């Protein structure tokens, strides 16, 4: 359920922290990500993609494409989840992260040697 009071407080805090409207809404102006898109297939670190099925900004197909671009990646869909994290979804998110981490611990015999992110 939509908690207007909580969302309003969150947005106000985010806005106040940003320093103003322009810096709060300039994410689309960021550059550099396109340089990495073609290198996703080089990732060797275990990747867990968590994506809301009702994200109005980046549809869940974006999360699916990311998971497909990285060998061995796993996609967890948060049913009815949007773009922001909702308290009702935290248990599912934490469970997914815990299971992902546990699988990596079980699969990685030498935990003192960090895995490379890209080759």
mmCIF file of N, CA and C in Angstrom:
data_model
loop_
_atom_site.group_PDB
_atom_site.id
_atom_site.type_symbol
_atom_site.label_atom_id
_atom_site.label_comp_id
_atom_site.label_asym_id
_atom_site.label_seq_id
_atom_site.Cartn_x
_atom_site.Cartn_y
_atom_site.Cartn_z
ATOM 1 N N UNK A 1 0.828 -1.199 0.000
ATOM 2 C CA UNK A 1 0.000 0.000 0.000
ATOM 3 C C UNK A 1 0.868 1.257 0.000
ATOM 4 N N UNK A 2 0.390 2.283 -0.662
ATOM 5 C CA UNK A 2 1.118 3.538 -0.785
ATOM 6 C C UNK A 2 1.071 4.298 0.531
ATOM 7 N N UNK A 3 2.223 4.632 1.061
ATOM 8 C CA UNK A 3 2.337 5.373 2.315
ATOM 9 C C UNK A 3 2.760 6.806 1.980
ATOM 10 N N UNK A 4 1.769 7.675 1.759
ATOM 11 C CA UNK A 4 2.057 9.038 1.308
ATOM 12 C C UNK A 4 2.961 9.786 2.278
ATOM 13 N N UNK A 5 2.722 9.646 3.564
ATOM 14 C CA UNK A 5 3.520 10.371 4.548
ATOM 15 C C UNK A 5 4.992 9.958 4.462
ATOM 16 N N UNK A 6 5.251 8.664 4.372
ATOM 17 C CA UNK A 6 6.622 8.166 4.289
ATOM 18 C C UNK A 6 7.286 8.606 2.989
ATOM 19 N N UNK A 7 6.572 8.491 1.875
ATOM 20 C CA UNK A 7 7.123 8.867 0.576
ATOM 21 C C UNK A 7 7.395 10.369 0.522
ATOM 22 N N UNK A 8 6.482 11.157 1.050
ATOM 23 C CA UNK A 8 6.676 12.613 1.060
ATOM 24 C C UNK A 8 7.929 12.969 1.868
ATOM 25 N N UNK A 9 8.105 12.350 3.027
ATOM 26 C CA UNK A 9 9.290 12.614 3.854
ATOM 27 C C UNK A 9 10.565 12.185 3.125
ATOM 28 N N UNK A 10 10.517 11.054 2.441
ATOM 29 C CA UNK A 10 11.668 10.559 1.683
ATOM 30 C C UNK A 10 12.047 11.529 0.567
ATOM 31 N N UNK A 11 11.058 11.970 -0.195
ATOM 32 C CA UNK A 11 11.314 12.883 -1.317
ATOM 33 C C UNK A 11 11.838 14.222 -0.803
ATOM 34 N N UNK A 12 11.264 14.728 0.276
ATOM 35 C CA UNK A 12 11.732 15.994 0.840
ATOM 36 C C UNK A 12 13.177 15.873 1.317
ATOM 37 N N UNK A 13 13.506 14.768 1.970
ATOM 38 C CA UNK A 13 14.874 14.546 2.435
ATOM 39 C C UNK A 13 15.834 14.440 1.248
ATOM 40 N N UNK A 14 15.441 13.723 0.221
ATOM 41 C CA UNK A 14 16.269 13.563 -0.973
ATOM 42 C C UNK A 14 16.491 14.914 -1.651
ATOM 43 N N UNK A 15 15.440 15.687 -1.760
ATOM 44 C CA UNK A 15 15.528 17.016 -2.382
ATOM 45 C C UNK A 15 16.439 17.939 -1.569
ATOM 46 N N UNK A 16 16.236 17.982 -0.255
ATOM 47 C CA UNK A 16 17.047 18.843 0.605
ATOM 48 C C UNK A 16 18.527 18.465 0.524
ATOM 49 N N UNK A 17 18.812 17.191 0.473
ATOM 50 C CA UNK A 17 20.187 16.705 0.402
ATOM 51 C C UNK A 17 20.844 17.058 -0.932
ATOM 52 N N UNK A 18 20.053 17.121 -1.989
ATOM 53 C CA UNK A 18 20.593 17.338 -3.330
ATOM 54 C C UNK A 18 21.072 18.764 -3.565
ATOM 55 N N UNK A 19 20.556 19.707 -2.823
ATOM 56 C CA UNK A 19 20.961 21.088 -3.010
ATOM 57 C C UNK A 19 20.069 21.867 -3.952
ATOM 58 N N UNK A 20 19.045 21.243 -4.499
ATOM 59 C CA UNK A 20 18.137 21.963 -5.380
ATOM 60 C C UNK A 20 17.559 21.087 -6.463
ATOM 61 N N UNK A 21 16.603 21.645 -7.172
ATOM 62 C CA UNK A 21 15.873 20.890 -8.191
ATOM 63 C C UNK A 21 16.778 20.385 -9.309
ATOM 64 N N UNK A 22 17.680 21.244 -9.808
ATOM 65 C CA UNK A 22 18.521 20.841 -10.942
ATOM 66 C C UNK A 22 19.407 19.648 -10.610
ATOM 67 N N UNK A 23 20.054 19.668 -9.453
ATOM 68 C CA UNK A 23 20.925 18.545 -9.111
ATOM 69 C C UNK A 23 20.128 17.315 -8.692
ATOM 70 N N UNK A 24 18.890 17.496 -8.291
ATOM 71 C CA UNK A 24 18.050 16.350 -7.935
ATOM 72 C C UNK A 24 17.514 15.632 -9.165
ATOM 73 N N UNK A 25 17.521 16.317 -10.304
ATOM 74 C CA UNK A 25 16.907 15.737 -11.508
ATOM 75 C C UNK A 25 17.875 15.637 -12.682
ATOM 76 N N UNK A 26 19.176 15.644 -12.419
ATOM 77 C CA UNK A 26 20.137 15.656 -13.518
ATOM 78 C C UNK A 26 20.709 14.288 -13.877
ATOM 79 N N UNK A 27 20.157 13.230 -13.353
ATOM 80 C CA UNK A 27 20.729 11.902 -13.577
ATOM 81 C C UNK A 27 20.827 11.541 -15.053
ATOM 82 N N UNK A 28 19.883 12.002 -15.844
ATOM 83 C CA UNK A 28 19.888 11.687 -17.270
ATOM 84 C C UNK A 28 21.081 12.314 -17.989
ATOM 85 N N UNK A 29 21.739 13.277 -17.366
ATOM 86 C CA UNK A 29 22.862 13.958 -17.999
ATOM 87 C C UNK A 29 24.194 13.241 -17.779
ATOM 88 N N UNK A 30 24.218 12.250 -16.901
ATOM 89 C CA UNK A 30 25.463 11.546 -16.612
ATOM 90 C C UNK A 30 25.970 10.831 -17.851
ATOM 91 N N UNK A 31 27.254 10.852 -18.028
ATOM 92 C CA UNK A 31 27.887 10.213 -19.179
ATOM 93 C C UNK A 31 28.872 9.156 -18.691
ATOM 94 N N UNK A 32 29.223 8.239 -19.554
ATOM 95 C CA UNK A 32 30.254 7.257 -19.245
ATOM 96 C C UNK A 32 29.750 5.835 -19.163
ATOM 97 N N UNK A 33 28.482 5.648 -18.827
ATOM 98 C CA UNK A 33 27.943 4.296 -18.721
ATOM 99 C C UNK A 33 27.972 3.545 -20.029
ATOM 100 N N UNK A 34 27.819 4.288 -21.119
ATOM 101 C CA UNK A 34 27.814 3.630 -22.428
ATOM 102 C C UNK A 34 29.160 2.971 -22.714
ATOM 103 N N UNK A 35 30.246 3.456 -22.104
ATOM 104 C CA UNK A 35 31.559 2.843 -22.294
ATOM 105 C C UNK A 35 31.622 1.448 -21.677
ATOM 106 N N UNK A 36 30.805 1.197 -20.671
ATOM 107 C CA UNK A 36 30.827 -0.083 -19.970
ATOM 108 C C UNK A 36 29.842 -1.091 -20.534
ATOM 109 N N UNK A 37 28.823 -0.626 -21.206
ATOM 110 C CA UNK A 37 27.769 -1.536 -21.671
ATOM 111 C C UNK A 37 28.331 -2.691 -22.490
ATOM 112 N N UNK A 38 29.240 -2.410 -23.391
ATOM 113 C CA UNK A 38 29.827 -3.454 -24.220
ATOM 114 C C UNK A 38 30.759 -4.387 -23.479
ATOM 115 N N UNK A 39 31.115 -4.028 -22.256
ATOM 116 C CA UNK A 39 32.042 -4.851 -21.469
ATOM 117 C C UNK A 39 31.339 -5.725 -20.436
ATOM 118 N N UNK A 40 30.031 -5.676 -20.393
ATOM 119 C CA UNK A 40 29.313 -6.454 -19.380
ATOM 120 C C UNK A 40 29.643 -7.935 -19.462
ATOM 121 N N UNK A 41 29.835 -8.447 -20.666
ATOM 122 C CA UNK A 41 30.159 -9.857 -20.836
ATOM 123 C C UNK A 41 31.501 -10.250 -20.260
ATOM 124 N N UNK A 42 32.327 -9.273 -19.908
ATOM 125 C CA UNK A 42 33.638 -9.545 -19.320
ATOM 126 C C UNK A 42 33.572 -9.713 -17.805
ATOM 127 N N UNK A 43 32.447 -9.386 -17.215
ATOM 128 C CA UNK A 43 32.337 -9.491 -15.753
ATOM 129 C C UNK A 43 32.481 -10.933 -15.313
ATOM 130 N N UNK A 44 33.273 -11.129 -14.274
ATOM 131 C CA UNK A 44 33.418 -12.466 -13.705
ATOM 132 C C UNK A 44 32.894 -12.526 -12.273
ATOM 133 N N UNK A 45 32.619 -11.373 -11.687
ATOM 134 C CA UNK A 45 32.062 -11.350 -10.333
ATOM 135 C C UNK A 45 30.615 -11.826 -10.380
ATOM 136 N N UNK A 46 30.186 -12.556 -9.373
ATOM 137 C CA UNK A 46 28.794 -13.009 -9.338
ATOM 138 C C UNK A 46 27.850 -11.808 -9.288
ATOM 139 N N UNK A 47 26.854 -11.811 -10.142
ATOM 140 C CA UNK A 47 25.944 -10.668 -10.230
ATOM 141 C C UNK A 47 24.518 -11.085 -9.900
ATOM 142 N N UNK A 48 23.918 -10.351 -8.997
ATOM 143 C CA UNK A 48 22.510 -10.520 -8.664
ATOM 144 C C UNK A 48 21.803 -9.237 -9.070
ATOM 145 N N UNK A 49 20.826 -9.351 -9.953
ATOM 146 C CA UNK A 49 20.045 -8.205 -10.408
ATOM 147 C C UNK A 49 18.681 -8.292 -9.735
ATOM 148 N N UNK A 50 18.312 -7.263 -8.996
ATOM 149 C CA UNK A 50 17.009 -7.211 -8.332
ATOM 150 C C UNK A 50 16.235 -6.076 -8.983
ATOM 151 N N UNK A 51 15.043 -6.398 -9.498
ATOM 152 C CA UNK A 51 14.313 -5.395 -10.278
ATOM 153 C C UNK A 51 12.813 -5.515 -10.032
ATOM 154 N N UNK A 52 12.166 -4.385 -9.841
ATOM 155 C CA UNK A 52 10.717 -4.356 -9.662
ATOM 156 C C UNK A 52 9.991 -4.571 -10.980
ATOM 157 N N UNK A 53 8.938 -5.364 -10.953
ATOM 158 C CA UNK A 53 8.197 -5.665 -12.184
ATOM 159 C C UNK A 53 7.376 -4.479 -12.671
ATOM 160 N N UNK A 54 7.145 -3.492 -11.810
ATOM 161 C CA UNK A 54 6.336 -2.330 -12.190
ATOM 162 C C UNK A 54 7.155 -1.040 -12.175
ATOM 163 N N UNK A 55 8.451 -1.140 -12.403
ATOM 164 C CA UNK A 55 9.320 0.040 -12.424
ATOM 165 C C UNK A 55 8.934 0.922 -13.607
ATOM 166 N N UNK A 56 8.450 2.150 -13.351
ATOM 167 C CA UNK A 56 8.020 3.013 -14.450
ATOM 168 C C UNK A 56 9.178 3.732 -15.143
ATOM 169 N N UNK A 57 10.350 3.731 -14.537
ATOM 170 C CA UNK A 57 11.496 4.442 -15.103
ATOM 171 C C UNK A 57 12.354 3.506 -15.945
ATOM 172 N N UNK A 58 12.692 2.354 -15.391
ATOM 173 C CA UNK A 58 13.419 1.319 -16.118
ATOM 174 C C UNK A 58 12.590 0.044 -16.038
ATOM 175 N N UNK A 59 11.846 -0.279 -17.084
ATOM 176 C CA UNK A 59 11.023 -1.490 -17.063
ATOM 177 C C UNK A 59 11.862 -2.731 -16.744
ATOM 178 N N UNK A 60 11.204 -3.743 -16.221
ATOM 179 C CA UNK A 60 11.887 -4.957 -15.783
ATOM 180 C C UNK A 60 12.701 -5.591 -16.912
ATOM 181 N N UNK A 61 12.354 -5.308 -18.146
ATOM 182 C CA UNK A 61 13.130 -5.840 -19.271
ATOM 183 C C UNK A 61 14.576 -5.330 -19.250
ATOM 184 N N UNK A 62 14.790 -4.160 -18.665
ATOM 185 C CA UNK A 62 16.159 -3.645 -18.530
ATOM 186 C C UNK A 62 16.958 -4.539 -17.583
ATOM 187 N N UNK A 63 16.342 -4.914 -16.481
ATOM 188 C CA UNK A 63 17.003 -5.817 -15.543
ATOM 189 C C UNK A 63 17.276 -7.167 -16.173
ATOM 190 N N UNK A 64 16.313 -7.659 -16.956
ATOM 191 C CA UNK A 64 16.491 -8.943 -17.638
ATOM 192 C C UNK A 64 17.638 -8.860 -18.639
ATOM 193 N N UNK A 65 17.738 -7.752 -19.367
ATOM 194 C CA UNK A 65 18.821 -7.582 -20.342
ATOM 195 C C UNK A 65 20.178 -7.537 -19.643
ATOM 196 N N UNK A 66 20.244 -6.877 -18.500
ATOM 197 C CA UNK A 66 21.491 -6.833 -17.739
ATOM 198 C C UNK A 66 21.883 -8.234 -17.290
ATOM 199 N N UNK A 67 20.938 -8.972 -16.740
ATOM 200 C CA UNK A 67 21.229 -10.330 -16.284
ATOM 201 C C UNK A 67 21.660 -11.231 -17.439
ATOM 202 N N UNK A 68 21.055 -11.053 -18.597
ATOM 203 C CA UNK A 68 21.420 -11.864 -19.762
ATOM 204 C C UNK A 68 22.800 -11.503 -20.302
ATOM 205 N N UNK A 69 23.235 -10.270 -20.095
ATOM 206 C CA UNK A 69 24.521 -9.816 -20.629
ATOM 207 C C UNK A 69 25.711 -10.311 -19.813
ATOM 208 N N UNK A 70 25.462 -10.771 -18.594
ATOM 209 C CA UNK A 70 26.539 -11.212 -17.710
ATOM 210 C C UNK A 70 26.374 -12.704 -17.444
ATOM 211 N N UNK A 71 27.377 -13.472 -17.835
ATOM 212 C CA UNK A 71 27.316 -14.927 -17.658
ATOM 213 C C UNK A 71 27.100 -15.285 -16.191
ATOM 214 N N UNK A 72 26.136 -16.152 -15.948
ATOM 215 C CA UNK A 72 25.869 -16.634 -14.600
ATOM 216 C C UNK A 72 25.073 -15.685 -13.720
ATOM 217 N N UNK A 73 24.691 -14.535 -14.243
ATOM 218 C CA UNK A 73 23.922 -13.579 -13.437
ATOM 219 C C UNK A 73 22.540 -14.142 -13.138
ATOM 220 N N UNK A 74 21.992 -13.699 -12.027
ATOM 221 C CA UNK A 74 20.657 -14.147 -11.624
ATOM 222 C C UNK A 74 19.760 -12.925 -11.489
ATOM 223 N N UNK A 75 18.555 -13.029 -12.035
ATOM 224 C CA UNK A 75 17.566 -11.957 -11.943
ATOM 225 C C UNK A 75 16.488 -12.344 -10.942
ATOM 226 N N UNK A 76 16.254 -11.463 -9.982
ATOM 227 C CA UNK A 76 15.153 -11.626 -9.034
ATOM 228 C C UNK A 76 14.163 -10.509 -9.320
ATOM 229 N N UNK A 77 12.957 -10.893 -9.656
ATOM 230 C CA UNK A 77 11.898 -9.914 -9.924
ATOM 231 C C UNK A 77 11.088 -9.689 -8.649
ATOM 232 N N UNK A 78 10.949 -8.436 -8.278
ATOM 233 C CA UNK A 78 10.108 -8.081 -7.135
ATOM 234 C C UNK A 78 8.726 -7.765 -7.704
ATOM 235 N N UNK A 79 7.797 -8.674 -7.492
ATOM 236 C CA UNK A 79 6.447 -8.521 -8.040
ATOM 237 C C UNK A 79 5.800 -7.239 -7.539
ATOM 238 N N UNK A 80 5.283 -6.469 -8.458
ATOM 239 C CA UNK A 80 4.622 -5.190 -8.186
ATOM 240 C C UNK A 80 5.575 -4.127 -7.638
ATOM 241 N N UNK A 81 6.879 -4.405 -7.648
ATOM 242 C CA UNK A 81 7.858 -3.435 -7.173
ATOM 243 C C UNK A 81 8.067 -2.332 -8.191
ATOM 244 N N UNK A 82 8.307 -1.126 -7.692
ATOM 245 C CA UNK A 82 8.544 0.017 -8.567
ATOM 246 C C UNK A 82 10.021 0.335 -8.684
ATOM 247 N N UNK A 83 10.334 1.616 -8.814
ATOM 248 C CA UNK A 83 11.719 2.045 -8.989
ATOM 249 C C UNK A 83 12.416 2.209 -7.639
ATOM 250 N N UNK A 84 11.682 2.582 -6.624
ATOM 251 C CA UNK A 84 12.246 2.773 -5.288
ATOM 252 C C UNK A 84 12.036 1.513 -4.450
ATOM 253 N N UNK A 85 12.840 1.373 -3.418
ATOM 254 C CA UNK A 85 12.680 0.238 -2.509
ATOM 255 C C UNK A 85 11.511 0.524 -1.571
ATOM 256 N N UNK A 86 10.612 -0.417 -1.471
ATOM 257 C CA UNK A 86 9.440 -0.273 -0.613
ATOM 258 C C UNK A 86 9.625 -1.185 0.601
ATOM 259 N N UNK A 87 9.313 -0.705 1.801
ATOM 260 C CA UNK A 87 9.488 -1.535 2.994
ATOM 261 C C UNK A 87 8.831 -2.914 2.891
ATOM 262 N N UNK A 88 7.712 -3.009 2.181
ATOM 263 C CA UNK A 88 7.061 -4.311 2.037
ATOM 264 C C UNK A 88 7.911 -5.295 1.246
ATOM 265 N N UNK A 89 8.879 -4.798 0.478
ATOM 266 C CA UNK A 89 9.725 -5.660 -0.347
ATOM 267 C C UNK A 89 11.061 -5.989 0.304
ATOM 268 N N UNK A 90 11.377 -5.357 1.415
ATOM 269 C CA UNK A 90 12.694 -5.535 2.013
ATOM 270 C C UNK A 90 12.991 -6.988 2.355
ATOM 271 N N UNK A 91 12.030 -7.719 2.873
ATOM 272 C CA UNK A 91 12.282 -9.118 3.237
ATOM 273 C C UNK A 91 12.687 -9.929 2.007
ATOM 274 N N UNK A 92 11.985 -9.744 0.902
ATOM 275 C CA UNK A 92 12.321 -10.475 -0.326
ATOM 276 C C UNK A 92 13.693 -10.060 -0.844
ATOM 277 N N UNK A 93 14.011 -8.775 -0.744
ATOM 278 C CA UNK A 93 15.310 -8.277 -1.209
ATOM 279 C C UNK A 93 16.432 -8.836 -0.339
ATOM 280 N N UNK A 94 16.267 -8.761 0.971
ATOM 281 C CA UNK A 94 17.284 -9.278 1.887
ATOM 282 C C UNK A 94 17.455 -10.782 1.698
ATOM 283 N N UNK A 95 16.360 -11.510 1.552
ATOM 284 C CA UNK A 95 16.450 -12.956 1.325
ATOM 285 C C UNK A 95 17.218 -13.266 0.048
ATOM 286 N N UNK A 96 16.966 -12.508 -1.015
ATOM 287 C CA UNK A 96 17.661 -12.730 -2.287
ATOM 288 C C UNK A 96 19.154 -12.453 -2.142
ATOM 289 N N UNK A 97 19.495 -11.364 -1.455
ATOM 290 C CA UNK A 97 20.910 -11.026 -1.262
ATOM 291 C C UNK A 97 21.593 -12.066 -0.379
ATOM 292 N N UNK A 98 20.927 -12.482 0.692
ATOM 293 C CA UNK A 98 21.508 -13.486 1.585
ATOM 294 C C UNK A 98 21.742 -14.804 0.851
ATOM 295 N N UNK A 99 20.773 -15.240 0.059
ATOM 296 C CA UNK A 99 20.928 -16.484 -0.701
ATOM 297 C C UNK A 99 22.062 -16.354 -1.713
ATOM 298 N N UNK A 100 22.157 -15.200 -2.356
ATOM 299 C CA UNK A 100 23.227 -14.953 -3.331
ATOM 300 C C UNK A 100 24.594 -15.021 -2.645
ATOM 301 N N UNK A 101 24.725 -14.346 -1.512
ATOM 302 C CA UNK A 101 25.995 -14.349 -0.779
ATOM 303 C C UNK A 101 26.342 -15.746 -0.277
ATOM 304 N N UNK A 102 25.355 -16.456 0.243
ATOM 305 C CA UNK A 102 25.602 -17.809 0.738
ATOM 306 C C UNK A 102 26.060 -18.723 -0.391
ATOM 307 N N UNK A 103 25.463 -18.592 -1.555
ATOM 308 C CA UNK A 103 25.872 -19.407 -2.706
ATOM 309 C C UNK A 103 27.316 -19.103 -3.088
ATOM 310 N N UNK A 104 27.717 -17.845 -2.977
ATOM 311 C CA UNK A 104 29.095 -17.482 -3.327
ATOM 312 C C UNK A 104 30.073 -18.007 -2.292
ATOM 313 N N UNK A 105 29.697 -17.956 -1.029
ATOM 314 C CA UNK A 105 30.562 -18.490 0.027
ATOM 315 C C UNK A 105 30.751 -19.987 -0.171
ATOM 316 N N UNK A 106 29.680 -20.677 -0.495
ATOM 317 C CA UNK A 106 29.747 -22.124 -0.704
ATOM 318 C C UNK A 106 30.575 -22.476 -1.932
ATOM 319 N N UNK A 107 30.552 -21.615 -2.949
ATOM 320 C CA UNK A 107 31.238 -21.903 -4.206
ATOM 321 C C UNK A 107 32.685 -21.431 -4.211
ATOM 322 N N UNK A 108 33.061 -20.556 -3.315
ATOM 323 C CA UNK A 108 34.393 -19.943 -3.315
ATOM 324 C C UNK A 108 35.238 -20.532 -2.195
ATOM 325 N N UNK A 109 36.139 -21.490 -2.502
ATOM 326 C CA UNK A 109 36.922 -22.120 -1.441
ATOM 327 C C UNK A 109 37.955 -21.190 -0.807
ATOM 328 N N UNK A 110 38.495 -20.220 -1.553
ATOM 329 C CA UNK A 110 39.523 -19.325 -1.037
ATOM 330 C C UNK A 110 38.953 -17.920 -0.913
ATOM 331 N N UNK A 111 38.410 -17.602 0.246
ATOM 332 C CA UNK A 111 37.758 -16.308 0.438
ATOM 333 C C UNK A 111 38.751 -15.161 0.602
ATOM 334 N N UNK A 112 40.053 -15.479 0.761
ATOM 335 C CA UNK A 112 41.057 -14.425 0.890
ATOM 336 C C UNK A 112 41.480 -13.860 -0.459
ATOM 337 N N UNK A 113 41.104 -14.527 -1.540
ATOM 338 C CA UNK A 113 41.455 -14.070 -2.878
ATOM 339 C C UNK A 113 40.220 -13.485 -3.534
ATOM 340 N N UNK A 114 40.156 -12.151 -3.658
ATOM 341 C CA UNK A 114 38.958 -11.550 -4.267
ATOM 342 C C UNK A 114 38.854 -11.892 -5.743
ATOM 343 N N UNK A 115 37.655 -12.099 -6.202
ATOM 344 C CA UNK A 115 37.415 -12.358 -7.618
ATOM 345 C C UNK A 115 37.529 -11.055 -8.386
ATOM 346 N N UNK A 116 38.020 -11.134 -9.615
ATOM 347 C CA UNK A 116 38.114 -9.944 -10.463
ATOM 348 C C UNK A 116 36.730 -9.574 -10.964
ATOM 349 N N UNK A 117 36.481 -8.290 -11.084
ATOM 350 C CA UNK A 117 35.194 -7.838 -11.605
ATOM 351 C C UNK A 117 35.188 -7.913 -13.119
ATOM 352 N N UNK A 118 36.267 -7.467 -13.746
ATOM 353 C CA UNK A 118 36.389 -7.588 -15.201
ATOM 354 C C UNK A 118 37.755 -8.158 -15.523
ATOM 355 N N UNK A 119 37.838 -8.815 -16.657
ATOM 356 C CA UNK A 119 39.119 -9.395 -17.080
ATOM 357 C C UNK A 119 40.012 -8.319 -17.633
#
